[in-house]
Tab-separated table of C-alpha atoms in Angstrom:
chain	number	residue	atom	x	y	z
A	1	MET	CA	48.646	-19.163	51.456
A	2	THR	CA	45.019	-20.593	51.449
A	3	ASP	CA	43.666	-22.255	49.103
A	4	THR	CA	39.646	-20.636	48.050
A	5	THR	CA	39.032	-22.246	45.400
A	6	SER	CA	36.274	-24.532	46.489
A	7	PRO	CA	35.623	-28.370	45.587
A	8	ALA	CA	34.557	-29.685	42.178
A	9	THR	CA	30.640	-30.325	42.612
A	10	PRO	CA	29.531	-33.438	41.248
A	11	VAL	CA	27.614	-33.999	38.755
A	12	ILE	CA	24.232	-35.180	38.961
A	13	TYR	CA	22.842	-37.072	35.784
A	14	ARG	CA	19.401	-36.943	36.146
A	15	PRO	CA	17.550	-39.521	34.111
A	16	VAL	CA	14.801	-37.713	32.117
A	17	PRO	CA	11.170	-39.159	32.342
A	18	GLN	CA	9.729	-41.304	29.705
A	19	ARG	CA	6.680	-39.028	29.391
A	20	GLU	CA	9.610	-36.406	28.454
A	21	THR	CA	11.425	-38.484	26.510
A	22	SER	CA	8.923	-39.521	24.704
A	23	SER	CA	7.423	-35.889	23.499
A	24	ILE	CA	11.419	-34.976	22.234
A	25	HIS	CA	10.741	-37.948	20.354
A	26	ASP	CA	7.028	-36.962	19.176
A	27	SER	CA	9.090	-33.736	18.000
A	28	GLU	CA	11.626	-35.108	15.872
A	29	LYS	CA	9.494	-37.715	14.261
A	30	ARG	CA	6.674	-34.395	13.449
A	31	THR	CA	9.655	-32.451	12.218
A	32	GLN	CA	11.536	-34.896	10.287
A	33	GLN	CA	7.869	-35.555	8.632
A	34	GLU	CA	7.697	-32.106	7.936
A	35	HIS	CA	10.274	-32.188	6.125
A	36	GLU	CA	9.795	-35.465	4.394
A	37	ARG	CA	6.130	-33.842	3.245
A	38	VAL	CA	5.855	-34.168	-0.440
A	39	ALA	CA	5.887	-30.622	-1.186
A	40	PRO	CA	3.203	-29.149	-3.258
A	41	GLY	CA	4.348	-28.155	-5.698
A	42	ASP	CA	5.742	-31.536	-6.576
A	43	ILE	CA	2.437	-33.253	-6.314
A	44	ALA	CA	1.459	-30.581	-9.161
A	45	VAL	CA	3.374	-31.489	-11.442
A	46	GLY	CA	1.814	-35.286	-11.327
A	47	VAL	CA	-1.189	-33.760	-11.517
A	48	VAL	CA	-0.942	-31.893	-14.358
A	49	ILE	CA	0.942	-34.436	-16.484
A	50	GLY	CA	-1.848	-37.628	-15.353
A	51	ARG	CA	-4.615	-35.173	-16.438
A	52	ALA	CA	-3.328	-33.818	-20.183
A	53	SER	CA	-2.767	-36.905	-20.713
A	54	GLU	CA	-6.331	-37.616	-20.008
A	55	TYR	CA	-7.591	-35.098	-21.601
A	56	PHE	CA	-5.332	-35.959	-24.998
A	57	ASP	CA	-7.443	-38.959	-25.238
A	58	PHE	CA	-10.662	-38.162	-24.536
A	59	PHE	CA	-10.471	-34.398	-26.850
A	60	VAL	CA	-9.026	-36.581	-29.999
A	61	PHE	CA	-11.893	-38.766	-29.595
A	62	GLY	CA	-13.743	-35.340	-29.310
A	63	ILE	CA	-12.973	-34.058	-32.847
A	64	ALA	CA	-12.398	-37.243	-34.431
A	65	SER	CA	-16.509	-37.622	-33.717
A	66	VAL	CA	-17.071	-34.223	-36.030
A	67	LEU	CA	-14.406	-35.021	-38.530
A	68	VAL	CA	-13.783	-38.418	-39.158
A	69	PHE	CA	-16.253	-41.460	-37.800
A	70	PRO	CA	-19.654	-39.754	-39.058
A	71	ALA	CA	-17.475	-40.788	-42.335
A	72	VAL	CA	-15.799	-44.171	-41.360
A	73	PHE	CA	-17.738	-45.487	-39.507
A	74	PHE	CA	-21.655	-44.060	-40.094
A	75	PRO	CA	-21.542	-43.570	-43.891
A	76	PHE	CA	-25.056	-45.173	-44.081
A	77	VAL	CA	-27.041	-41.655	-43.255
A	78	ASP	CA	-26.277	-38.504	-43.521
A	79	ARG	CA	-23.537	-36.498	-41.850
A	80	LEU	CA	-25.075	-34.788	-39.522
A	81	GLN	CA	-27.002	-37.746	-38.175
A	82	GLY	CA	-24.030	-39.388	-38.087
A	83	THR	CA	-21.960	-36.808	-35.938
A	84	LEU	CA	-25.025	-37.243	-33.324
A	85	TYR	CA	-24.294	-40.909	-33.348
A	86	ALA	CA	-20.644	-40.583	-32.751
A	87	PHE	CA	-21.620	-37.723	-29.825
A	88	LEU	CA	-23.778	-40.450	-28.144
A	89	LEU	CA	-20.303	-43.118	-28.704
A	90	PHE	CA	-18.710	-39.936	-27.163
A	91	ALA	CA	-20.900	-39.815	-24.390
A	92	SER	CA	-21.378	-43.567	-23.699
A	93	ALA	CA	-17.615	-43.009	-21.823
A	94	PHE	CA	-19.168	-40.893	-18.624
A	95	VAL	CA	-21.959	-43.103	-18.670
A	96	VAL	CA	-19.641	-45.964	-16.890
A	97	ARG	CA	-16.489	-43.580	-15.821
A	98	PRO	CA	-18.905	-43.526	-11.902
A	99	PHE	CA	-17.913	-48.004	-12.606
A	100	GLY	CA	-14.754	-47.455	-13.863
A	101	THR	CA	-14.485	-45.159	-10.320
A	102	LEU	CA	-15.783	-48.680	-7.823
A	103	ILE	CA	-13.614	-50.861	-9.947
A	104	GLY	CA	-10.684	-48.969	-9.281
A	105	MET	CA	-11.625	-48.322	-5.718
A	106	GLU	CA	-11.935	-52.452	-5.192
A	107	ILE	CA	-7.732	-53.198	-6.986
A	108	GLN	CA	-6.608	-50.869	-4.733
A	109	ARG	CA	-8.296	-51.991	-1.520
A	110	ARG	CA	-6.561	-55.785	-2.774
A	111	PHE	CA	-3.576	-54.919	-4.394
A	112	GLY	CA	-2.688	-50.956	-3.873
A	113	ARG	CA	-2.645	-47.673	-5.564
A	114	SER	CA	0.279	-48.067	-7.852
A	115	THR	CA	-0.816	-51.659	-9.560
A	116	LYS	CA	-4.602	-49.617	-9.851
A	117	LEU	CA	-2.662	-46.299	-11.760
A	118	THR	CA	-0.399	-48.660	-13.644
A	119	ALA	CA	-3.875	-50.936	-14.719
A	120	ALA	CA	-6.046	-47.647	-15.355
A	121	LEU	CA	-3.812	-46.236	-17.770
A	122	PHE	CA	-2.791	-49.356	-19.495
A	123	LEU	CA	-5.987	-49.904	-20.481
A	124	LEU	CA	-6.620	-45.857	-21.204
A	125	GLY	CA	-3.756	-45.919	-23.821
A	126	CYS	CA	-4.820	-48.585	-24.769
A	127	SER	CA	-8.526	-47.858	-26.281
A	128	THR	CA	-7.536	-45.587	-27.275
A	129	ALA	CA	-4.274	-46.921	-29.485
A	130	GLY	CA	-7.073	-49.577	-30.548
A	131	MET	CA	-9.648	-47.317	-32.399
A	132	ALA	CA	-6.613	-45.998	-34.434
A	133	LEU	CA	-5.968	-49.870	-35.121
A	134	LEU	CA	-10.206	-50.507	-36.135
A	135	PRO	CA	-11.212	-50.978	-39.634
A	136	GLY	CA	-13.780	-48.852	-41.016
A	137	TYR	CA	-17.904	-49.678	-41.540
A	138	GLU	CA	-17.287	-50.564	-45.201
A	139	SER	CA	-14.955	-53.179	-44.125
A	140	LEU	CA	-16.238	-54.505	-40.740
A	141	GLY	CA	-19.718	-53.383	-40.949
A	142	VAL	CA	-22.122	-52.599	-38.086
A	143	ALA	CA	-19.199	-54.743	-36.251
A	144	ALA	CA	-16.885	-51.766	-36.410
A	145	ILE	CA	-19.219	-50.091	-34.565
A	146	ALA	CA	-19.685	-52.120	-31.617
A	147	LEU	CA	-15.926	-51.920	-31.991
A	148	LEU	CA	-15.476	-48.691	-31.717
A	149	ALA	CA	-18.131	-48.651	-28.848
A	150	LEU	CA	-16.602	-50.928	-26.796
A	151	CYS	CA	-12.767	-48.967	-26.603
A	152	ARG	CA	-14.532	-45.781	-26.056
A	153	ILE	CA	-15.667	-47.397	-22.939
A	154	GLY	CA	-12.703	-48.954	-22.240
A	155	GLN	CA	-11.077	-45.394	-21.915
A	156	GLY	CA	-14.789	-44.220	-19.563
A	157	ILE	CA	-13.954	-47.142	-17.174
A	158	ALA	CA	-10.074	-46.231	-17.370
A	159	MET	CA	-10.776	-42.485	-16.677
A	160	GLY	CA	-12.516	-43.339	-13.673
A	161	ALA	CA	-10.087	-45.684	-12.143
A	162	SER	CA	-7.381	-43.671	-13.014
A	163	TRP	CA	-8.540	-41.454	-9.727
A	164	ASP	CA	-5.207	-40.692	-7.626
A	165	GLY	CA	-5.864	-38.787	-4.967
A	166	LEU	CA	-3.720	-36.828	-6.338
A	167	PRO	CA	-6.082	-32.958	-6.817
A	168	SER	CA	-7.478	-33.946	-3.079
A	169	LEU	CA	-3.673	-34.225	-1.135
A	170	LEU	CA	-2.851	-31.378	-3.596
A	171	ALA	CA	-5.598	-28.873	-1.515
A	172	LEU	CA	-5.347	-30.390	1.909
A	173	ASN	CA	-1.365	-30.454	0.684
A	174	SER	CA	-1.288	-26.514	0.048
A	175	PRO	CA	-1.163	-23.291	2.108
A	176	PRO	CA	-4.738	-21.623	3.601
A	177	HIS	CA	-4.679	-19.003	1.735
A	178	ARG	CA	-2.844	-20.548	-1.249
A	179	ARG	CA	-5.903	-22.894	-2.093
A	180	GLY	CA	-7.772	-21.588	-5.302
A	181	TRP	CA	-3.782	-21.651	-6.694
A	182	TYR	CA	-3.533	-25.170	-6.275
A	183	ALA	CA	-7.149	-26.144	-6.743
A	184	MET	CA	-6.331	-24.249	-10.123
A	185	LEU	CA	-3.124	-25.959	-11.150
A	186	ALA	CA	-5.250	-30.016	-10.768
A	187	GLN	CA	-7.387	-28.179	-13.778
A	188	LEU	CA	-4.602	-26.780	-16.319
A	189	GLY	CA	-4.317	-29.942	-17.822
A	190	ALA	CA	-7.859	-29.589	-19.794
A	191	PRO	CA	-6.332	-26.915	-22.229
A	192	LEU	CA	-3.002	-28.445	-21.829
A	193	GLY	CA	-4.599	-31.125	-23.531
A	194	PHE	CA	-7.096	-29.781	-26.185
A	195	LEU	CA	-4.458	-27.574	-27.037
A	196	ILE	CA	-2.525	-30.961	-27.919
A	197	ALA	CA	-4.784	-32.829	-29.810
A	198	CYS	CA	-6.178	-29.737	-31.122
A	199	ALA	CA	-2.764	-28.935	-33.125
A	200	LEU	CA	-2.244	-32.657	-34.185
A	201	PHE	CA	-5.252	-32.708	-36.430
A	202	ALA	CA	-5.031	-29.005	-37.494
A	203	TYR	CA	-1.914	-30.106	-38.777
A	204	LEU	CA	-3.435	-33.398	-40.439
A	205	TRP	CA	-6.274	-31.737	-41.544
A	206	GLY	CA	-4.055	-28.879	-42.876
A	207	ASN	CA	-1.369	-31.195	-44.989
A	208	LEU	CA	-2.853	-33.958	-45.730
A	209	GLN	CA	-5.748	-34.308	-48.962
A	210	THR	CA	-8.735	-35.660	-47.167
A	211	SER	CA	-9.308	-39.050	-48.360
A	212	ASP	CA	-5.176	-39.589	-46.877
A	213	PHE	CA	-6.529	-37.670	-43.417
A	214	LEU	CA	-10.206	-40.093	-44.098
A	215	GLY	CA	-7.567	-43.145	-44.657
A	216	TRP	CA	-4.653	-43.131	-42.119
A	217	GLY	CA	-3.881	-39.729	-41.008
A	218	TRP	CA	-6.577	-39.746	-38.146
A	219	ARG	CA	-5.752	-42.706	-36.921
A	220	TYR	CA	-2.026	-40.858	-35.889
A	221	PRO	CA	-3.122	-38.877	-32.296
A	222	PHE	CA	-4.772	-42.237	-31.363
A	223	TYR	CA	-1.581	-43.287	-31.642
A	224	ALA	CA	-0.230	-40.428	-29.929
A	225	ALA	CA	-2.003	-40.822	-27.109
A	226	PHE	CA	-0.572	-44.543	-26.139
A	227	ALA	CA	2.897	-42.749	-25.369
A	228	ILE	CA	1.809	-40.127	-23.894
A	229	ASN	CA	-0.158	-42.616	-21.200
A	230	VAL	CA	3.134	-44.079	-21.221
A	231	VAL	CA	4.727	-40.385	-19.397
A	232	ALA	CA	1.890	-39.958	-17.784
A	233	LEU	CA	1.831	-42.645	-16.190
A	234	PHE	CA	5.578	-42.904	-14.870
A	235	ALA	CA	5.096	-39.418	-14.448
A	236	ARG	CA	2.450	-40.125	-11.309
A	237	LEU	CA	3.957	-43.691	-10.528
A	238	ARG	CA	7.484	-41.573	-9.327
A	239	LEU	CA	4.760	-39.766	-6.537
A	240	VAL	CA	2.403	-42.470	-5.720
A	241	VAL	CA	5.492	-45.147	-5.115
A	242	THR	CA	6.973	-42.630	-2.783
A	243	HIS	CA	6.698	-43.090	1.241
A	244	GLU	CA	6.172	-39.262	2.387
A	245	TYR	CA	3.528	-39.795	-0.497
A	246	GLU	CA	1.600	-42.874	1.142
A	247	ARG	CA	1.877	-41.278	4.107
A	248	ASP	CA	0.426	-38.340	3.624
A	249	LEU	CA	-2.570	-40.152	2.463
A	250	GLU	CA	-2.811	-42.172	5.034
A	251	ASP	CA	-2.741	-38.200	7.531
A	252	PHE	CA	-5.548	-36.939	5.336
A	253	GLU	CA	-7.779	-40.425	5.204
A	254	LEU	CA	-7.794	-40.248	0.845
A	255	GLU	CA	-7.866	-43.998	1.068
A	256	PRO	CA	-11.338	-46.354	-0.104
A	257	CYS	CA	-14.466	-45.992	2.084
A	258	ASN	CA	-17.451	-47.826	1.602
A	259	GLU	CA	-19.808	-47.031	-0.360
A	260	SER	CA	-22.784	-48.112	0.732
A	261	GLU	CA	-22.107	-45.657	3.662
A	262	LEU	CA	-20.512	-42.703	1.397
A	263	PHE	CA	-24.368	-42.423	-0.125
A	264	ARG	CA	-26.125	-43.760	2.974
A	265	GLU	CA	-24.220	-40.561	5.920
A	266	GLN	CA	-23.250	-38.491	2.819
A	267	GLY	CA	-24.639	-38.322	-0.446
A	268	THR	CA	-26.052	-34.790	-0.313
A	269	ASN	CA	-22.605	-33.714	-0.096
A	270	ILE	CA	-22.237	-35.832	-3.772
A	271	LEU	CA	-25.567	-33.838	-5.355
A	272	ILE	CA	-24.027	-30.502	-4.171
A	273	GLY	CA	-20.859	-30.877	-5.412
A	274	ALA	CA	-21.718	-32.120	-8.541
A	275	PHE	CA	-23.866	-29.407	-9.209
A	276	ALA	CA	-22.277	-26.491	-7.395
A	277	ALA	CA	-20.203	-26.984	-10.700
A	278	LEU	CA	-22.726	-27.224	-13.256
A	279	ALA	CA	-21.951	-24.402	-15.489
A	280	SER	CA	-18.612	-24.964	-15.945
A	281	PHE	CA	-18.769	-28.037	-17.004
A	282	ALA	CA	-21.979	-27.645	-19.344
A	283	LEU	CA	-19.853	-24.905	-21.046
A	284	PHE	CA	-16.585	-27.147	-21.069
A	285	HIS	CA	-17.781	-28.957	-24.315
A	286	ILE	CA	-20.278	-25.722	-25.712
A	287	VAL	CA	-17.360	-24.165	-26.365
A	288	THR	CA	-14.850	-27.427	-27.376
A	289	VAL	CA	-16.415	-29.684	-29.113
A	290	PHE	CA	-19.986	-28.724	-30.447
A	291	PRO	CA	-18.777	-25.408	-32.009
A	292	LEU	CA	-16.497	-27.529	-34.794
A	293	SER	CA	-19.917	-29.746	-35.609
A	294	TRP	CA	-21.298	-25.908	-35.895
A	295	ILE	CA	-18.830	-24.960	-37.749
A	296	LEU	CA	-18.529	-27.938	-40.493
A	297	HIS	CA	-22.314	-27.799	-41.221
A	298	TYR	CA	-23.848	-24.428	-40.396
A	299	SER	CA	-21.130	-22.272	-41.263
A	300	ASP	CA	-18.749	-20.900	-44.359
A	301	GLN	CA	-15.317	-20.968	-42.091
A	302	ALA	CA	-12.499	-23.026	-43.207
A	303	ILE	CA	-12.150	-26.081	-40.639
A	304	GLY	CA	-8.420	-25.136	-40.658
A	305	ASP	CA	-8.973	-22.133	-39.803
A	306	PHE	CA	-11.263	-22.276	-36.957
A	307	LEU	CA	-8.706	-24.758	-35.109
A	308	GLY	CA	-5.866	-22.511	-35.274
A	309	VAL	CA	-8.690	-20.537	-33.469
A	310	GLN	CA	-9.461	-23.073	-30.952
A	311	ILE	CA	-6.025	-23.246	-30.159
A	312	VAL	CA	-5.852	-19.667	-29.531
A	313	GLY	CA	-8.416	-20.478	-27.208
A	314	ALA	CA	-7.042	-22.993	-25.463
A	315	LEU	CA	-3.852	-20.664	-24.751
A	316	LEU	CA	-6.636	-17.899	-22.987
A	317	ALA	CA	-7.646	-20.468	-21.125
A	318	ALA	CA	-4.264	-22.088	-19.733
A	319	ALA	CA	-3.983	-18.003	-19.092
A	320	ALA	CA	-7.246	-16.954	-17.290
A	321	MET	CA	-7.215	-19.944	-14.360
A	322	PRO	CA	-3.948	-18.434	-12.991
A	323	VAL	CA	-5.931	-15.334	-12.623
A	324	SER	CA	-8.931	-17.599	-11.267
A	325	GLY	CA	-6.679	-18.935	-8.524
A	326	LEU	CA	-5.347	-15.413	-7.182
A	327	VAL	CA	-9.622	-14.469	-7.885
A	328	ALA	CA	-10.331	-17.447	-5.649
A	329	ASP	CA	-7.530	-16.899	-2.771
A	330	ARG	CA	-9.062	-13.230	-2.352
A	331	VAL	CA	-12.949	-13.257	-2.501
A	332	GLY	CA	-13.601	-17.242	-2.558
A	333	ARG	CA	-13.700	-20.187	-4.143
A	334	ARG	CA	-17.485	-20.800	-3.924
A	335	SER	CA	-17.666	-17.229	-4.330
A	336	THR	CA	-15.633	-17.226	-7.254
A	337	LEU	CA	-17.692	-20.244	-9.567
A	338	ALA	CA	-21.050	-17.964	-8.165
A	339	LEU	CA	-19.917	-14.818	-10.007
A	340	LEU	CA	-18.590	-16.920	-13.050
A	341	ALA	CA	-21.570	-19.045	-13.238
A	342	ILE	CA	-23.769	-15.344	-13.635
A	343	LEU	CA	-21.246	-14.867	-16.444
A	344	ILE	CA	-21.860	-17.369	-17.636
A	345	ALA	CA	-25.626	-17.576	-18.332
A	346	VAL	CA	-25.130	-14.335	-19.139
A	347	PHE	CA	-22.707	-15.005	-21.894
A	348	SER	CA	-25.415	-18.011	-22.613
A	349	LEU	CA	-27.395	-15.055	-24.258
A	350	LEU	CA	-24.942	-13.919	-26.635
A	351	VAL	CA	-24.491	-17.025	-27.985
A	352	PRO	CA	-27.348	-17.140	-31.371
A	353	PHE	CA	-26.211	-13.694	-32.693
A	354	LEU	CA	-21.941	-14.984	-32.505
A	355	LEU	CA	-22.081	-18.567	-33.909
A	356	ASP	CA	-25.030	-16.791	-36.219
A	357	GLY	CA	-22.570	-13.814	-36.619
A	358	GLY	CA	-19.965	-14.419	-39.412
A	359	VAL	CA	-16.373	-15.754	-38.749
A	360	LEU	CA	-16.138	-12.622	-36.696
A	361	GLY	CA	-18.857	-14.023	-34.562
A	362	GLN	CA	-17.779	-17.320	-34.308
A	363	ASP	CA	-14.322	-16.386	-33.165
A	364	LEU	CA	-15.582	-14.693	-30.675
A	365	PHE	CA	-17.220	-17.468	-29.289
A	366	ILE	CA	-14.487	-19.140	-29.009
A	367	LEU	CA	-12.117	-16.584	-27.418
A	368	VAL	CA	-14.645	-15.344	-25.027
A	369	GLY	CA	-15.547	-18.413	-24.653
A	370	PHE	CA	-12.338	-20.251	-23.368
A	371	VAL	CA	-11.469	-16.856	-21.444
A	372	LEU	CA	-14.874	-17.674	-19.011
A	373	LEU	CA	-14.283	-21.837	-19.204
A	374	GLY	CA	-10.542	-20.948	-17.946
A	375	LEU	CA	-11.681	-19.197	-15.343
A	376	SER	CA	-14.692	-20.890	-13.821
A	377	TYR	CA	-12.850	-24.399	-14.724
A	378	GLY	CA	-10.397	-23.536	-13.074
A	379	GLN	CA	-11.759	-23.082	-9.488
A	380	ALA	CA	-14.315	-26.551	-10.449
A	381	ALA	CA	-12.358	-29.185	-8.782
A	382	GLY	CA	-13.278	-30.013	-5.356
A	383	THR	CA	-15.295	-26.778	-4.380
A	384	VAL	CA	-16.687	-28.288	-1.730
A	385	THR	CA	-14.432	-31.587	-0.633
A	386	ALA	CA	-14.557	-29.964	2.809
A	387	ASN	CA	-17.787	-31.294	3.467
A	388	PHE	CA	-16.980	-34.586	3.503
A	389	ALA	CA	-15.904	-36.322	6.994
A	390	PRO	CA	-11.881	-36.964	6.313
A	391	ARG	CA	-12.671	-40.733	5.612
A	392	PHE	CA	-15.349	-39.911	2.931
A	393	ARG	CA	-12.892	-37.654	1.067
A	394	TYR	CA	-11.054	-39.959	-0.894
A	395	THR	CA	-14.828	-41.678	-2.384
A	396	GLY	CA	-16.917	-38.897	-2.461
A	397	ALA	CA	-14.324	-36.165	-3.828
A	398	ALA	CA	-14.378	-38.955	-6.832
A	399	LEU	CA	-17.616	-40.159	-7.225
A	400	THR	CA	-18.525	-35.708	-6.978
A	401	SER	CA	-16.194	-35.485	-10.156
A	402	ASP	CA	-17.939	-38.240	-12.583
A	403	LEU	CA	-21.114	-37.758	-11.857
A	404	ALA	CA	-20.418	-34.141	-12.526
A	405	TRP	CA	-19.032	-34.935	-16.029
A	406	LEU	CA	-22.216	-37.247	-16.085
A	407	ILE	CA	-24.756	-34.460	-15.804
A	408	GLY	CA	-23.131	-31.677	-17.016
A	409	ALA	CA	-20.755	-32.441	-19.843
A	410	ALA	CA	-21.317	-35.785	-21.064
A	411	PHE	CA	-24.327	-35.120	-23.480
A	412	ALA	CA	-23.630	-31.264	-24.168
A	413	PRO	CA	-22.418	-31.818	-27.529
A	414	LEU	CA	-24.983	-34.285	-28.715
A	415	VAL	CA	-28.212	-32.374	-27.056
A	416	ALA	CA	-26.883	-28.723	-28.231
A	417	LEU	CA	-25.880	-30.168	-32.053
A	418	GLY	CA	-28.879	-31.903	-31.724
A	419	LEU	CA	-31.469	-29.107	-30.366
A	420	SER	CA	-29.922	-26.706	-32.266
A	421	SER	CA	-30.316	-27.892	-35.430
A	422	ARG	CA	-33.992	-28.549	-35.457
A	423	PHE	CA	-34.953	-25.048	-33.140
A	424	GLY	CA	-31.934	-22.992	-33.756
A	425	LEU	CA	-28.831	-22.075	-31.376
A	426	ILE	CA	-31.470	-20.482	-28.485
A	427	ALA	CA	-31.285	-24.593	-27.747
A	428	VAL	CA	-27.920	-23.991	-26.462
A	429	THR	CA	-28.663	-20.826	-24.460
A	430	VAL	CA	-31.242	-22.513	-22.958
A	431	TYR	CA	-29.137	-25.237	-22.002
A	432	LEU	CA	-25.822	-23.024	-20.422
A	433	LEU	CA	-28.567	-21.091	-18.371
A	434	SER	CA	-29.835	-24.542	-17.166
A	435	GLY	CA	-26.261	-25.223	-15.885
A	436	CYS	CA	-25.468	-22.165	-14.382
A	437	ALA	CA	-28.831	-22.123	-12.467
A	438	CYS	CA	-28.073	-25.176	-10.940
A	439	THR	CA	-24.427	-23.264	-9.730
A	440	LEU	CA	-26.509	-21.008	-8.528
A	441	LEU	CA	-28.852	-23.236	-6.323
A	442	ALA	CA	-26.260	-26.069	-5.598
A	443	LEU	CA	-24.029	-22.719	-3.757
A	444	ARG	CA	-27.152	-21.704	-1.813
A	445	ALA	CA	-27.741	-24.943	-0.546
A	446	ASN	CA	-23.706	-25.402	0.197
A	447	LYS	CA	-24.490	-22.415	2.403
A	448	TRP	CA	-27.382	-22.858	4.171
A	449	LEU	CA	-26.474	-26.109	4.951
A	450	SER	CA	-23.270	-25.033	6.676
A	451	GLU	CA	-24.636	-22.692	8.443
A	452	ARG	CA	-27.248	-25.156	9.744
A	453	ASP	CA	-25.038	-27.706	10.827
A	454	ASP	CA	-22.774	-24.187	12.364
A	455	ALA	CA	-26.188	-23.475	14.583
A	456	THR	CA	-26.983	-26.524	15.375
A	457	ALA	CA	-23.358	-27.455	16.716
């Protein structure tokens, strides 16, 4: 019988060329990094918690500027003048905020992001809690006002220095067709911070005698701020210290840059970015801090009831923000901001009729205003951040935000109350209309520059 079985074919082992091996390893590395990349949802949690704590600190000061500081720190003038003085201190934090950003960038270069964030939030918490320990004017005189101003400046510097790049990373790490949705998540901290601050003051105002409230009750929200900041610090550090987070920041070049070079090469983008969302920033304190001062001085509505309406307004703003994300993903973020600037302009024309329209009109002002605020502010962050070259984006986004707060929101309560007390509520209309006009012009300029760059590319 003939054996038809062929002899075993020898196996030849061919070494993989070095280029092919390197390609395989690079592919495996990329796949591993994609699996380890920080999920947008995790970033969003850190952003919301961090921003809510910061807004809480600022709203506590804003509400106290109306209900507390005129009587405790400025008893030597009438209540209206005392409120205006308090609003001037309120604005000081936004004036020094860009300097805080620059200081924070330098700390980050020398000691790292986690050190900067820890120092900033510690300063923020201590500045806010420190206000709770201050004696009033009758005990310490002008020194009490100086210490209050020092604590407020500490808040502003800390807010600037606490920039962690999370909002930018959230926008860049999210799916392209969901950018509006994830941009909205970064803004949710605002209504949440206001809601907590307003609820605390409403409870204390409604359950304490005026003497007790002005003597010690108002201090509790400031104490609470320190505890909230500790929770926020750990929530944000949980992300910041992870290798995945640092790698993502490096991949997107979200690191401090040379500020002189930034202003020289892309200063125009900072200006356009600051003015692009000005309508929303102008509305921000007009519906949160200013109305409380107007009601206290020129309305018969009970403060406790009005604080309750503002709490409902904050809930409406929080509910409107997801809607803004859905709309922005469908029609575009810039188109959304332009549309809302027009709606805010229409709303501004109704301000005198609503705030002078008794309890019903005042409540409608708050509820409608907060809905517009939620829709517009939900898309106000980093609308033109993509205009920055990658190496300028981290610092550029921070300074753009600082400038928007300074121009649009810092002096809003002071200007609105000061001018409306002298010229009537039409002054608030003019203020909001100017913000809307700036937004529309900035968005048009941004579109023109984009088209010019595309044409010359």
